[in-house]
Short mmCIF file of C-alpha atoms in Angstrom, two decimals:
data_model
loop_
_atom_site.label_atom_id
_atom_site.label_comp_id
_atom_site.label_asym_id
_atom_site.label_seq_id
_atom_site.Cartn_x
_atom_site.Cartn_y
_atom_site.Cartn_z
CA MET A 1 -36.45 -155.78 14.90
CA ILE A 2 -37.98 -153.50 17.60
CA PRO A 3 -41.47 -152.03 16.67
CA ARG A 4 -41.30 -148.09 15.59
CA THR A 5 -44.13 -147.76 18.77
CA LEU A 6 -41.68 -149.07 20.88
CA LEU A 7 -38.66 -146.60 19.53
CA GLN A 8 -41.56 -143.66 19.72
CA VAL A 9 -42.09 -144.04 23.74
CA GLY A 10 -38.61 -145.09 24.64
CA TRP A 11 -38.43 -148.40 24.88
CA PRO A 12 -35.32 -149.18 27.61
CA SER A 13 -37.41 -147.50 29.89
CA MET A 14 -40.73 -149.18 28.90
CA VAL A 15 -38.83 -152.54 29.50
CA ALA A 16 -37.39 -151.76 32.76
CA ARG A 17 -40.58 -150.90 34.02
CA ILE A 18 -42.08 -153.89 32.81
CA VAL A 19 -39.09 -156.13 34.36
CA SER A 20 -39.57 -154.15 37.90
CA ILE A 21 -42.92 -155.17 37.97
CA ARG A 22 -43.62 -158.27 36.41
CA ALA A 23 -40.22 -159.71 37.74
CA PRO A 24 -38.92 -157.79 40.51
CA HIS A 25 -36.35 -160.81 41.27
CA LEU A 26 -34.52 -159.77 38.46
CA LEU A 27 -33.73 -156.62 39.80
CA ARG A 28 -33.56 -157.54 43.66
CA PRO A 29 -31.18 -160.52 44.05
CA PRO A 30 -29.97 -162.25 46.94
CA LEU A 31 -27.53 -160.60 49.34
CA PHE A 32 -24.00 -159.30 48.09
CA ILE A 33 -21.85 -160.84 45.58
CA SER A 34 -21.50 -164.14 43.52
CA MET A 35 -18.25 -163.16 41.80
CA ALA A 36 -15.37 -166.07 41.43
CA LYS A 37 -12.78 -164.97 43.36
CA SER A 38 -13.22 -164.82 47.35
CA ASP A 39 -11.03 -161.77 48.06
CA TYR A 40 -12.14 -158.51 46.35
CA PHE A 41 -12.00 -154.54 46.95
CA THR A 42 -15.32 -153.08 48.14
CA TYR A 43 -16.17 -149.44 48.13
CA VAL A 44 -19.52 -148.38 49.66
CA TRP A 45 -20.73 -144.77 48.63
CA ALA A 46 -23.49 -142.91 50.49
CA VAL A 47 -24.83 -140.41 48.31
CA GLU A 48 -27.15 -138.10 50.99
CA ASN A 49 -30.12 -135.75 50.10
CA VAL A 50 -31.03 -137.83 47.18
CA ASN A 51 -34.38 -136.21 45.58
CA MET A 52 -36.18 -135.91 42.40
CA PHE A 53 -35.46 -132.44 41.55
CA TYR A 54 -31.58 -132.39 41.17
CA ARG A 55 -30.52 -134.01 38.06
CA LYS A 56 -26.92 -133.38 37.36
CA PRO A 57 -24.17 -136.15 37.19
CA VAL A 58 -22.84 -136.67 40.53
CA GLN A 59 -19.33 -138.51 41.08
CA SER A 60 -18.00 -140.58 44.11
CA PRO A 61 -14.79 -139.26 45.26
CA SER A 62 -11.52 -141.19 43.71
CA PHE A 63 -10.43 -144.30 45.18
CA LYS A 64 -7.41 -146.19 43.80
CA LEU A 65 -7.02 -149.70 43.72
CA PRO A 66 -3.91 -151.76 45.13
CA SER A 67 -1.29 -152.17 42.45
CA VAL A 68 -3.41 -150.16 40.14
CA LYS A 69 -1.79 -146.71 39.46
CA SER A 70 -5.16 -145.32 38.00
CA GLU A 71 -7.70 -143.34 40.18
CA PHE A 72 -11.48 -144.32 39.45
CA CYS A 73 -15.01 -143.09 40.56
CA ILE A 74 -18.43 -144.16 40.42
CA GLU A 75 -20.76 -141.81 38.39
CA LEU A 76 -24.44 -141.51 39.61
CA CYS A 77 -27.00 -139.72 36.98
CA LEU A 78 -30.15 -139.59 38.81
CA GLU A 79 -31.98 -138.21 35.17
CA ASP A 80 -30.02 -140.42 32.67
CA GLN A 81 -28.34 -137.91 29.78
CA ASN A 82 -30.44 -140.51 27.38
CA ASP A 83 -33.76 -141.26 28.72
CA GLN A 84 -35.25 -138.71 31.37
CA ASP A 85 -37.30 -141.60 32.91
CA LEU A 86 -34.17 -143.76 34.24
CA MET A 87 -31.14 -143.26 36.37
CA SER A 88 -27.76 -145.07 35.90
CA SER A 89 -24.72 -145.62 37.56
CA LYS A 90 -21.34 -146.38 35.93
CA LEU A 91 -18.01 -147.27 37.00
CA LEU A 92 -15.47 -144.72 35.66
CA ARG A 93 -11.41 -144.77 35.02
CA LYS A 94 -9.43 -141.46 35.08
CA SER A 95 -7.50 -141.18 31.73
CA ASP A 96 -5.43 -137.85 31.04
CA ASP A 97 -7.79 -135.07 32.52
CA GLU A 98 -11.20 -136.96 32.39
CA PHE A 99 -12.78 -140.17 33.82
CA VAL A 100 -14.00 -142.69 31.01
CA LYS A 101 -16.16 -145.77 31.03
CA VAL A 102 -14.34 -148.89 32.19
CA ASN A 103 -14.99 -151.99 30.16
CA ASP A 104 -11.50 -153.89 30.60
CA MET A 105 -11.95 -155.63 33.99
CA ASP A 106 -14.49 -157.54 36.29
CA TYR A 107 -16.49 -155.51 39.00
CA GLU A 108 -20.06 -155.45 40.39
CA LEU A 109 -22.22 -152.51 40.63
CA SER A 110 -25.27 -152.56 43.22
CA ILE A 111 -27.48 -150.61 45.31
CA LEU A 112 -27.28 -151.29 48.83
CA ALA A 113 -30.89 -150.90 51.59
CA PHE A 114 -29.58 -149.58 54.74
CA ASP A 115 -29.49 -153.29 56.19
CA GLY A 116 -26.51 -153.72 53.49
CA SER A 117 -28.76 -155.92 51.96
CA CYS A 118 -28.78 -155.66 47.72
CA LEU A 119 -31.78 -154.07 45.95
CA ILE A 120 -30.02 -154.33 42.35
CA LYS A 121 -26.96 -155.78 40.93
CA ARG A 122 -24.83 -155.98 38.12
CA GLU A 123 -22.27 -157.75 37.38
CA PHE A 124 -19.89 -157.02 34.49
CA PHE A 125 -17.32 -159.00 32.86
CA SER A 126 -13.99 -157.52 30.13
CA SER A 127 -14.84 -160.88 28.21
CA ARG A 128 -18.21 -160.10 27.39
CA ASP A 129 -19.24 -156.62 28.15
CA LYS A 130 -16.96 -154.90 26.16
CA THR A 131 -20.17 -152.34 24.79
CA LYS A 132 -22.26 -152.39 28.36
CA HIS A 133 -21.59 -149.98 31.06
CA GLY A 134 -23.55 -149.55 33.95
CA PHE A 135 -27.01 -150.50 35.42
CA TYR A 136 -30.05 -148.53 34.81
CA VAL A 137 -33.10 -148.27 36.82
CA PRO A 138 -36.85 -146.59 36.50
CA ARG A 139 -36.27 -143.09 38.54
CA ASP A 140 -40.37 -143.42 39.46
CA GLU A 141 -39.31 -147.03 41.55
CA VAL A 142 -36.10 -145.38 43.29
CA LEU A 143 -37.45 -141.84 44.03
CA VAL A 144 -41.26 -142.45 44.55
CA GLN A 145 -42.61 -146.12 44.65
CA ARG A 146 -39.74 -147.54 46.37
CA ARG A 147 -38.28 -144.49 48.18
CA SER A 148 -38.13 -145.78 51.74
CA ALA A 149 -36.54 -148.78 50.79
CA PHE A 150 -33.85 -147.07 48.10
CA LEU A 151 -33.44 -143.64 50.29
CA PRO A 152 -33.85 -144.33 53.52
CA ASN A 153 -33.11 -141.03 55.31
CA ASN A 154 -32.56 -139.71 51.62
CA THR A 155 -29.67 -141.52 51.13
CA LEU A 156 -29.12 -143.95 48.33
CA THR A 157 -26.42 -146.29 48.98
CA LEU A 158 -24.36 -147.87 45.76
CA GLN A 159 -21.34 -150.59 46.09
CA CYS A 160 -18.81 -151.32 43.82
CA LYS A 161 -16.88 -154.69 43.74
CA VAL A 162 -13.55 -155.67 41.99
CA SER A 163 -11.72 -159.01 42.29
CA LEU A 164 -8.54 -158.81 44.05
CA SER A 165 -6.02 -160.76 45.92
CA LYS A 166 -6.42 -159.44 49.17
CA VAL A 167 -9.80 -157.81 50.92
CA VAL A 168 -10.00 -154.09 51.38
CA ASN A 169 -13.22 -152.06 52.51
CA CYS A 170 -13.34 -148.28 51.60
CA PHE A 171 -16.67 -145.93 52.71
CA ALA A 172 -17.42 -142.43 51.10
CA ARG A 173 -19.95 -139.85 51.41
CA THR A 174 -21.29 -137.54 49.29
CA ARG A 175 -24.01 -134.44 50.20
CA ILE A 176 -26.19 -132.84 47.77
CA ARG A 177 -26.53 -129.41 49.10
CA ILE A 178 -29.94 -128.09 49.50
CA GLU A 179 -30.79 -124.94 51.16
CA LYS A 180 -34.18 -124.18 52.28
CA VAL A 181 -35.31 -120.56 52.71
CA SER A 182 -38.96 -119.87 53.72
CA LEU A 183 -40.69 -116.30 53.40
CA PRO A 184 -43.92 -115.34 54.49
CA CYS A 185 -46.31 -113.12 52.50
CA LEU A 186 -48.45 -110.89 53.98
CA ILE A 187 -50.20 -109.24 51.07
CA LYS A 188 -52.41 -106.21 52.23
CA ASN A 189 -55.67 -105.09 50.26
CA ILE A 190 -54.93 -108.07 48.03
CA CYS A 191 -58.72 -107.54 46.31
CA SER A 192 -58.21 -104.20 45.67
CA PHE A 193 -55.01 -104.70 43.43
CA ASN A 194 -55.35 -103.18 39.88
CA LYS A 195 -53.75 -104.35 36.90
CA ASN A 196 -50.24 -102.19 38.53
CA SER A 197 -50.53 -103.28 41.58
CA LYS A 198 -48.09 -106.14 42.60
CA TYR A 199 -46.75 -107.33 45.65
CA ALA A 200 -42.71 -107.91 45.16
CA ALA A 201 -39.88 -109.54 47.25
CA GLU A 202 -36.56 -110.91 47.07
CA VAL A 203 -34.65 -114.25 48.10
CA ARG A 204 -31.35 -115.40 48.37
CA THR A 205 -28.61 -118.03 49.20
CA THR A 206 -26.20 -118.04 51.54
CA PHE A 207 -23.62 -119.88 49.22
CA LEU A 208 -23.74 -117.52 46.34
CA ARG A 209 -24.57 -114.29 47.49
CA ASN A 210 -24.47 -112.82 43.88
CA LEU A 211 -27.50 -114.52 43.14
CA SER A 212 -31.39 -113.28 44.02
CA ILE A 213 -34.45 -114.14 42.74
CA TYR A 214 -37.08 -111.51 42.37
CA TYR A 215 -40.61 -112.40 42.87
CA GLU A 216 -43.82 -110.90 42.09
CA ILE A 217 -47.20 -111.44 42.93
CA PHE A 218 -49.93 -109.94 40.78
CA TRP A 219 -53.49 -110.63 39.47
CA SER A 220 -53.24 -111.81 35.76
CA ARG A 221 -55.43 -109.44 33.15
CA CYS A 222 -57.45 -112.17 31.71
CA CYS A 223 -61.12 -112.27 32.70
CA GLU A 224 -60.74 -114.44 35.54
CA GLU A 225 -58.24 -112.41 37.10
CA LYS A 226 -56.04 -115.57 38.40
CA LEU A 227 -53.32 -115.03 41.04
CA LYS A 228 -49.94 -115.14 39.53
CA VAL A 229 -46.09 -115.43 40.77
CA LYS A 230 -43.16 -114.40 38.53
CA LEU A 231 -39.58 -115.18 39.11
CA ILE A 232 -36.83 -113.10 37.92
CA PRO A 233 -33.05 -113.90 38.30
CA ASP A 234 -31.36 -111.05 38.54
CA ILE A 235 -28.23 -112.14 37.05
CA GLU A 236 -26.92 -112.96 33.46
CA TYR A 237 -25.66 -116.70 33.61
CA ASN A 238 -22.55 -115.77 31.98
CA CYS A 239 -20.81 -112.89 34.07
CA ASP A 240 -17.23 -112.64 33.73
CA PHE A 241 -17.34 -109.73 36.20
CA LEU A 242 -17.96 -112.49 39.09
CA GLU A 243 -15.47 -113.66 41.40
CA LYS A 244 -13.75 -117.14 40.79
CA SER A 245 -15.23 -118.63 43.51
CA ASP A 246 -19.01 -116.96 42.50
CA ARG A 247 -18.76 -118.58 39.14
CA ASP A 248 -17.86 -121.74 40.42
CA ALA A 249 -20.98 -121.35 42.99
CA LYS A 250 -23.25 -120.15 40.45
CA HIS A 251 -22.57 -122.93 37.66
CA ALA A 252 -22.86 -125.58 40.99
CA VAL A 253 -26.42 -124.68 41.32
CA ASP A 254 -28.40 -126.92 39.31
CA CYS A 255 -32.07 -125.57 39.80
CA TYR A 256 -34.34 -124.31 42.48
CA THR A 257 -38.17 -125.09 43.49
CA LEU A 258 -41.15 -123.20 45.09
CA GLY A 259 -43.98 -124.40 46.76
CA ILE A 260 -46.79 -122.33 47.81
CA SER A 261 -49.37 -122.40 51.01
CA LEU A 262 -51.99 -120.30 52.04
CA SER A 263 -52.94 -119.59 56.21
CA ASP A 264 -56.66 -118.95 56.08
CA ALA A 265 -58.21 -117.10 59.00
CA LEU A 266 -57.71 -119.76 61.26
CA GLY A 267 -54.00 -120.23 60.66
CA LYS A 268 -54.61 -123.35 59.16
CA GLU A 269 -52.08 -124.14 56.09
CA GLU A 270 -53.37 -125.07 53.01
CA CYS A 271 -51.19 -125.89 49.83
CA ILE A 272 -51.93 -124.13 46.93
CA LEU A 273 -48.37 -124.68 44.80
CA ASP A 274 -46.53 -128.23 45.06
CA GLU A 275 -42.81 -127.86 44.98
CA THR A 276 -42.00 -127.11 41.51
CA ARG A 277 -38.93 -127.30 39.61
CA LEU A 278 -37.37 -124.19 38.12
CA ASN A 279 -33.93 -124.76 36.12
CA PHE A 280 -31.70 -121.85 35.93
CA ARG A 281 -29.91 -122.57 32.94
CA LYS A 282 -33.29 -122.74 30.93
CA ILE A 283 -34.35 -119.20 32.21
CA TYR A 284 -30.98 -117.73 31.51
CA CYS A 285 -30.96 -118.97 28.16
CA SER A 286 -34.43 -117.82 27.04
CA SER A 287 -35.00 -114.61 25.23
CA CYS A 288 -37.53 -113.98 28.34
CA PRO A 289 -35.39 -114.35 31.54
CA HIS A 290 -38.41 -115.04 34.26
CA GLU A 291 -40.86 -117.53 34.63
CA THR A 292 -44.52 -117.10 35.74
CA ILE A 293 -46.71 -119.36 37.62
CA SER A 294 -50.51 -119.64 38.15
CA LEU A 295 -51.86 -120.03 41.21
CA PRO A 296 -55.30 -121.73 41.95
CA LEU A 297 -56.81 -118.88 43.43
CA THR A 298 -58.97 -116.24 41.75
CA ARG A 299 -60.09 -112.25 42.69
CA ASN A 300 -64.20 -113.55 42.90
CA MET A 301 -63.06 -116.74 44.78
CA LEU A 302 -61.15 -114.57 47.30
CA MET A 303 -63.89 -111.54 47.58
CA ALA A 304 -66.62 -114.53 48.07
CA GLU A 305 -64.77 -116.29 51.25
CA SER A 306 -63.04 -113.60 52.50
CA SER A 307 -63.99 -114.66 56.03
CA LYS A 308 -62.02 -118.05 54.91
CA TYR A 309 -58.95 -116.87 52.95
CA LEU A 310 -58.16 -113.50 54.28
CA THR A 311 -57.53 -111.72 57.66
CA ASN A 312 -58.44 -107.83 57.88
CA GLY A 313 -58.22 -108.05 53.89
CA ALA A 314 -54.84 -109.32 53.73
CA LEU A 315 -53.68 -112.76 52.21
CA SER A 316 -51.49 -114.85 53.96
CA LEU A 317 -48.71 -116.91 51.74
CA ASN A 318 -45.66 -118.85 53.18
CA CYS A 319 -43.21 -119.57 50.02
CA VAL A 320 -40.70 -122.23 50.30
CA PHE A 321 -37.77 -121.81 48.07
CA LYS A 322 -35.11 -124.55 48.00
CA PHE A 323 -31.92 -124.68 45.89
CA TYR A 324 -30.15 -127.40 44.95
CA ALA A 325 -26.72 -127.77 44.04
CA ASP A 326 -23.16 -129.43 44.03
CA ALA A 327 -21.87 -131.49 46.54
CA SER A 328 -21.26 -129.78 49.92
CA MET A 329 -19.44 -132.74 51.21
CA ASN A 330 -17.65 -135.09 49.05
CA GLU A 331 -15.34 -137.34 51.01
CA ILE A 332 -13.90 -140.77 52.05
CA GLU A 333 -14.72 -141.52 55.58
CA PHE A 334 -12.23 -144.45 56.04
CA LYS A 335 -10.31 -147.63 55.00
CA LYS A 336 -10.06 -151.25 56.00
CA TYR A 337 -7.98 -153.52 55.38
CA GLY A 338 -8.99 -157.21 56.32
CA ASP A 339 -12.47 -158.95 56.15
CA SER A 340 -12.44 -159.72 60.04
CA ASP A 341 -14.88 -156.95 61.16
CA ARG A 342 -16.21 -155.88 57.54
CA HIS A 343 -19.88 -156.20 58.43
CA GLU A 344 -19.71 -154.20 61.67
CA TYR A 345 -17.95 -150.99 60.08
CA SER A 346 -20.58 -151.25 56.93
CA SER A 347 -23.10 -151.90 59.36
CA LYS A 348 -22.38 -148.65 61.42
CA PHE A 349 -21.83 -146.85 58.05
CA LEU A 350 -25.24 -148.08 56.43
CA ASN A 351 -27.21 -147.72 59.44
CA GLU A 352 -26.64 -144.27 60.50
CA GLY A 353 -29.31 -142.34 61.90
CA ASN A 354 -31.32 -144.91 59.85
CA GLU A 355 -32.83 -146.86 63.17
CA GLU A 356 -36.38 -147.33 62.43
CA SER A 357 -38.50 -147.45 65.83
CA ALA A 358 -42.18 -146.17 66.51
CA PRO A 359 -43.18 -142.67 66.85
CA THR A 360 -42.32 -141.23 70.02
CA LEU A 361 -44.44 -138.44 72.22
CA ARG A 362 -42.18 -135.81 70.89
CA ASP A 363 -43.07 -137.07 67.20
CA ASP A 364 -46.50 -136.99 68.08
CA LEU A 365 -46.76 -133.63 69.68
CA ARG A 366 -45.12 -132.31 66.47
CA SER A 367 -47.59 -133.91 64.43
CA LEU A 368 -50.18 -131.98 66.63
CA TYR A 369 -48.42 -128.80 65.79
CA ASP A 370 -47.71 -129.19 61.98
CA ASP A 371 -51.01 -131.11 61.00
CA HIS A 372 -53.18 -128.48 62.89
CA ILE A 373 -55.21 -130.93 64.46
CA LEU A 374 -58.18 -129.76 66.85
CA CYS A 375 -56.64 -126.39 67.56
CA ASP A 376 -58.41 -124.19 69.91
CA PHE A 377 -56.66 -121.01 69.95
CA THR A 378 -54.68 -118.62 67.64
CA ILE A 379 -51.55 -116.67 67.87
CA GLN A 380 -50.97 -113.89 65.35
CA THR A 381 -47.93 -112.04 64.34
CA GLU A 382 -46.97 -109.33 61.92
CA ALA A 383 -47.06 -111.91 58.93
CA LYS A 384 -48.57 -114.88 59.68
CA LEU A 385 -51.40 -117.16 61.87
CA PHE A 386 -50.35 -119.82 64.05
CA SER A 387 -52.76 -122.54 65.20
CA VAL A 388 -52.12 -124.00 68.83
CA HIS A 389 -53.35 -125.61 71.47
CA LYS A 390 -54.20 -123.70 74.53
CA SER A 391 -53.04 -127.03 76.98
CA ILE A 392 -49.49 -126.86 75.65
CA LEU A 393 -49.09 -122.97 75.75
CA ILE A 394 -50.40 -123.29 79.09
CA SER A 395 -48.68 -125.92 80.52
CA ARG A 396 -44.90 -124.85 78.69
CA SER A 397 -44.81 -120.95 80.07
CA PRO A 398 -46.59 -118.94 82.85
CA ILE A 399 -46.96 -116.08 80.84
CA PHE A 400 -49.16 -117.65 78.45
CA ARG A 401 -50.88 -119.09 81.39
CA SER A 402 -51.94 -115.66 82.65
CA MET A 403 -52.42 -114.24 78.78
CA ILE A 404 -54.61 -117.01 77.78
CA MET A 405 -56.35 -117.10 81.01
CA ASN A 406 -57.61 -113.57 81.10
CA CYS A 407 -58.29 -113.59 77.28
CA VAL A 408 -61.83 -113.91 76.61
CA LYS A 409 -61.17 -114.08 72.50
CA ARG A 410 -59.76 -117.17 70.65
CA ASP A 411 -56.97 -115.41 69.74
CA LEU A 412 -53.53 -113.22 70.62
CA TYR A 413 -51.92 -110.58 68.68
CA ILE A 414 -47.82 -110.51 69.24
CA SER A 415 -46.47 -107.69 67.64
CA ASP A 416 -42.47 -107.85 68.86
CA VAL A 417 -41.78 -111.39 67.31
CA ASP A 418 -41.31 -111.89 63.69
CA SER A 419 -42.70 -115.33 62.44
CA GLU A 420 -39.85 -117.06 61.97
CA THR A 421 -38.84 -116.73 65.76
CA MET A 422 -42.47 -117.34 66.43
CA HIS A 423 -42.59 -120.75 64.57
CA ARG A 424 -39.01 -121.94 66.22
CA PHE A 425 -40.57 -121.17 69.74
CA LEU A 426 -43.68 -122.80 69.17
CA LEU A 427 -41.98 -125.96 67.95
CA TYR A 428 -39.82 -125.86 71.03
CA LEU A 429 -42.99 -125.66 73.44
CA TYR A 430 -44.43 -128.58 71.23
CA THR A 431 -41.26 -130.72 70.92
CA ASP A 432 -38.54 -129.72 73.56
CA LYS A 433 -36.27 -129.22 70.26
CA VAL A 434 -34.52 -126.57 68.39
CA GLU A 435 -33.97 -126.08 64.62
CA ASP A 436 -31.99 -123.96 62.22
CA MET A 437 -29.86 -122.33 65.52
CA GLU A 438 -27.67 -119.93 63.35
CA TRP A 439 -26.39 -116.73 65.42
CA GLU A 440 -29.15 -114.18 64.59
CA ASN A 441 -31.95 -117.25 65.34
CA ALA A 442 -30.44 -118.31 68.57
CA LEU A 443 -30.08 -114.41 69.62
CA LYS A 444 -34.17 -113.79 68.90
CA LEU A 445 -35.13 -116.96 70.53
CA PHE A 446 -33.09 -115.92 73.49
CA ALA A 447 -35.12 -112.93 73.90
CA VAL A 448 -38.38 -114.56 73.48
CA ALA A 449 -37.57 -117.53 75.68
CA GLU A 450 -36.59 -114.83 78.47
CA GLN A 451 -40.14 -112.93 77.43
CA PHE A 452 -42.20 -115.98 78.22
CA LYS A 453 -40.00 -117.45 80.75
CA ILE A 454 -38.76 -120.77 79.43
CA PRO A 455 -35.70 -121.11 81.22
CA THR A 456 -35.09 -124.32 79.67
CA LEU A 457 -34.66 -122.90 76.00
CA MET A 458 -32.80 -119.79 77.37
CA LYS A 459 -30.13 -122.18 78.46
CA LYS A 460 -29.70 -123.94 75.24
CA CYS A 461 -29.79 -121.04 73.23
CA SER A 462 -27.24 -119.76 75.60
CA LEU A 463 -25.17 -122.61 74.81
CA ILE A 464 -25.47 -122.18 71.44
CA LEU A 465 -24.49 -118.59 71.22
CA THR A 466 -21.36 -118.80 73.68
CA GLU A 467 -20.15 -121.83 71.08
CA LYS A 468 -20.63 -119.26 68.31
CA LEU A 469 -18.67 -116.95 70.22
CA THR A 470 -15.90 -114.63 68.04
CA ILE A 471 -14.00 -111.61 68.23
CA ARG A 472 -16.42 -109.43 66.30
CA ASN A 473 -19.63 -110.43 68.60
CA VAL A 474 -18.24 -110.93 71.89
CA CYS A 475 -19.15 -107.46 72.93
CA ASP A 476 -22.79 -107.56 72.04
CA LEU A 477 -23.24 -110.82 73.72
CA LEU A 478 -21.61 -109.27 76.91
CA LEU A 479 -24.30 -106.73 77.07
CA LEU A 480 -26.79 -109.66 76.31
CA ALA A 481 -25.75 -111.61 79.47
CA TYR A 482 -25.76 -108.54 81.63
CA LYS A 483 -29.42 -107.53 80.14
CA TYR A 484 -30.81 -110.75 81.28
CA ASN A 485 -28.49 -111.74 84.10
CA ASP A 486 -27.39 -114.81 82.83
CA GLU A 487 -24.06 -115.80 84.81
CA GLU A 488 -23.35 -118.73 82.75
CA MET A 489 -23.06 -116.65 79.85
CA LYS A 490 -20.95 -113.90 81.38
CA SER A 491 -18.61 -116.38 82.74
CA SER A 492 -18.11 -118.26 79.22
CA ILE A 493 -17.67 -115.07 77.66
CA ARG A 494 -15.21 -113.69 80.63
CA ASP A 495 -12.73 -116.91 79.55
CA PHE A 496 -12.90 -116.30 75.86
CA ILE A 497 -12.25 -112.61 76.04
CA SER A 498 -9.31 -113.83 78.24
CA LEU A 499 -7.79 -115.89 75.49
CA HIS A 500 -8.30 -112.73 73.32
CA ASP A 501 -7.53 -110.30 75.43
CA VAL A 502 -4.99 -108.22 73.30
CA THR A 503 -7.12 -108.24 70.43
CA ILE A 504 -10.56 -107.48 72.13
CA PHE A 505 -9.35 -104.58 73.93
CA LYS A 506 -7.89 -103.10 71.05
CA SER A 507 -11.44 -103.62 68.95
CA ASP A 508 -13.48 -100.56 68.12
CA LYS A 509 -16.44 -102.32 69.47
CA TRP A 510 -14.42 -102.69 73.18
CA ILE A 511 -13.43 -99.24 73.19
CA LYS A 512 -17.37 -98.21 72.66
CA MET A 513 -18.61 -100.19 75.20
CA GLU A 514 -16.25 -98.71 77.71
CA GLU A 515 -17.49 -95.54 76.80
CA THR A 516 -21.46 -96.66 76.69
CA ASN A 517 -21.16 -99.04 79.28
CA TRP A 518 -18.08 -98.33 81.13
CA SER A 519 -19.08 -100.36 84.26
CA ILE A 520 -19.79 -103.67 82.41
CA ALA A 521 -16.57 -103.36 80.95
CA ALA A 522 -14.89 -102.44 84.21
CA GLU A 523 -16.08 -105.22 86.07
CA THR A 524 -15.50 -107.86 83.50
CA LEU A 525 -11.38 -106.83 83.66
CA ARG A 526 -12.02 -107.13 87.09
CA LEU A 527 -13.09 -110.52 87.26
CA ILE A 528 -10.72 -111.65 84.56
CA TYR A 529 -7.74 -110.23 86.28
CA PHE A 530 -8.68 -111.77 89.47
CA LYS A 531 -9.54 -115.50 87.96
CA LYS A 532 -5.45 -115.12 86.47
CA GLU A 533 -4.22 -114.06 89.73
CA CYS A 534 -5.96 -117.15 91.85
CA ARG A 535 -4.47 -119.67 89.42
#
């Protein structure tokens, strides 16, 4: 009989933890499989962006076994429905319109390491396992304690093997959707806020345009006067007026998280709120449709150490929201018949992007920037302070060299560049790499690169912008190319216009450009005409 105390604390998870600690060989058997037959169907499924916050069940792309009509899939529960301390995986078969557990066939489920070796394995036989389904493992072991082994590049790889008369290898991939939104907040005169004062802002997701989260930052009314954040979703969870695509997207969002860091007077980041999970469903089902989080800052603390925490009386916070939703990609990548080069394919599939190497110079310089190591200069924008190294800036930009060499102070105020663009720009100066280069970001970064005379960055931005050319933005980019006299960009734009000439010349933007910038329009038409004649 199981002791009552074990039942109260959740004995399955306790047993799993004890086994993982005292007898790890039971959870980590030798490489691959030991089923009776030598031929088998192998299904390898990589789940990207696995994390401790996303908790909805994930199903693999469905697959069929040779000579079997039914469809199958693997289900991964990052938080088991019966025990929140465990994660589980099961093989399911499609019956009517839903997938059900399989208990009438022999198969094996396992979790693979990045090199294809087996970390956890469980064999199931129809003759003895009629009531047993799937394997269970402590969430902490996979997501925290042995994360580097189970989740290289945040990817969990599962394998299912079924005995067959011939060899078939199938490889599939699913990507959990994560959207990160970083919002710098510069709260002016924070110490003089009264009980009715608050800082308010809004954050939106790109994959669900009707979902916004309003958040307010204010002082609590208790004697300590702690700084608090109130989060208010602006949409009812059961909205019939939404379009079907928006309703589907709304239900696809599992949760969102919030992390907050504080930039002190020297620009150094200090985390004051670790990434915290907030559940949409819990909020929407509550009679009070918001959540409030207390931050470890009090009014007395800020007033007593204003020189440390405040810049001209303003508190600089960086709020990072992450939205976790259903898969943005769910597909079978390829199928291979025969076993001759299975390991070649599986190695390529499992090791994609997982090469472990020593840190490069780029990594080390990125660490200097991220960790604010031995910084000796500060760049201030409207909303944020950046701690930097003069030697890096001077060596990368002649404009920075002139500004810094003639600057008596240890800081520089740049008012015409927003904080996000300045961060991307500094990151490029340190690493020679660009990130998050959507259209608007590339436009802003191109202008900053020209302002500080970084031709390599201008060229990268130019390539990104021309790759994202559309009929709607071609006129805007043409004017930009003439403004900065970028001949390569001009040539690419003329080629694009030549392919879509009728549609573009009839557009309102082109007609307006002919009126306001007739010389540019005329030269563009002339060069396109001459190029066609030469052909």
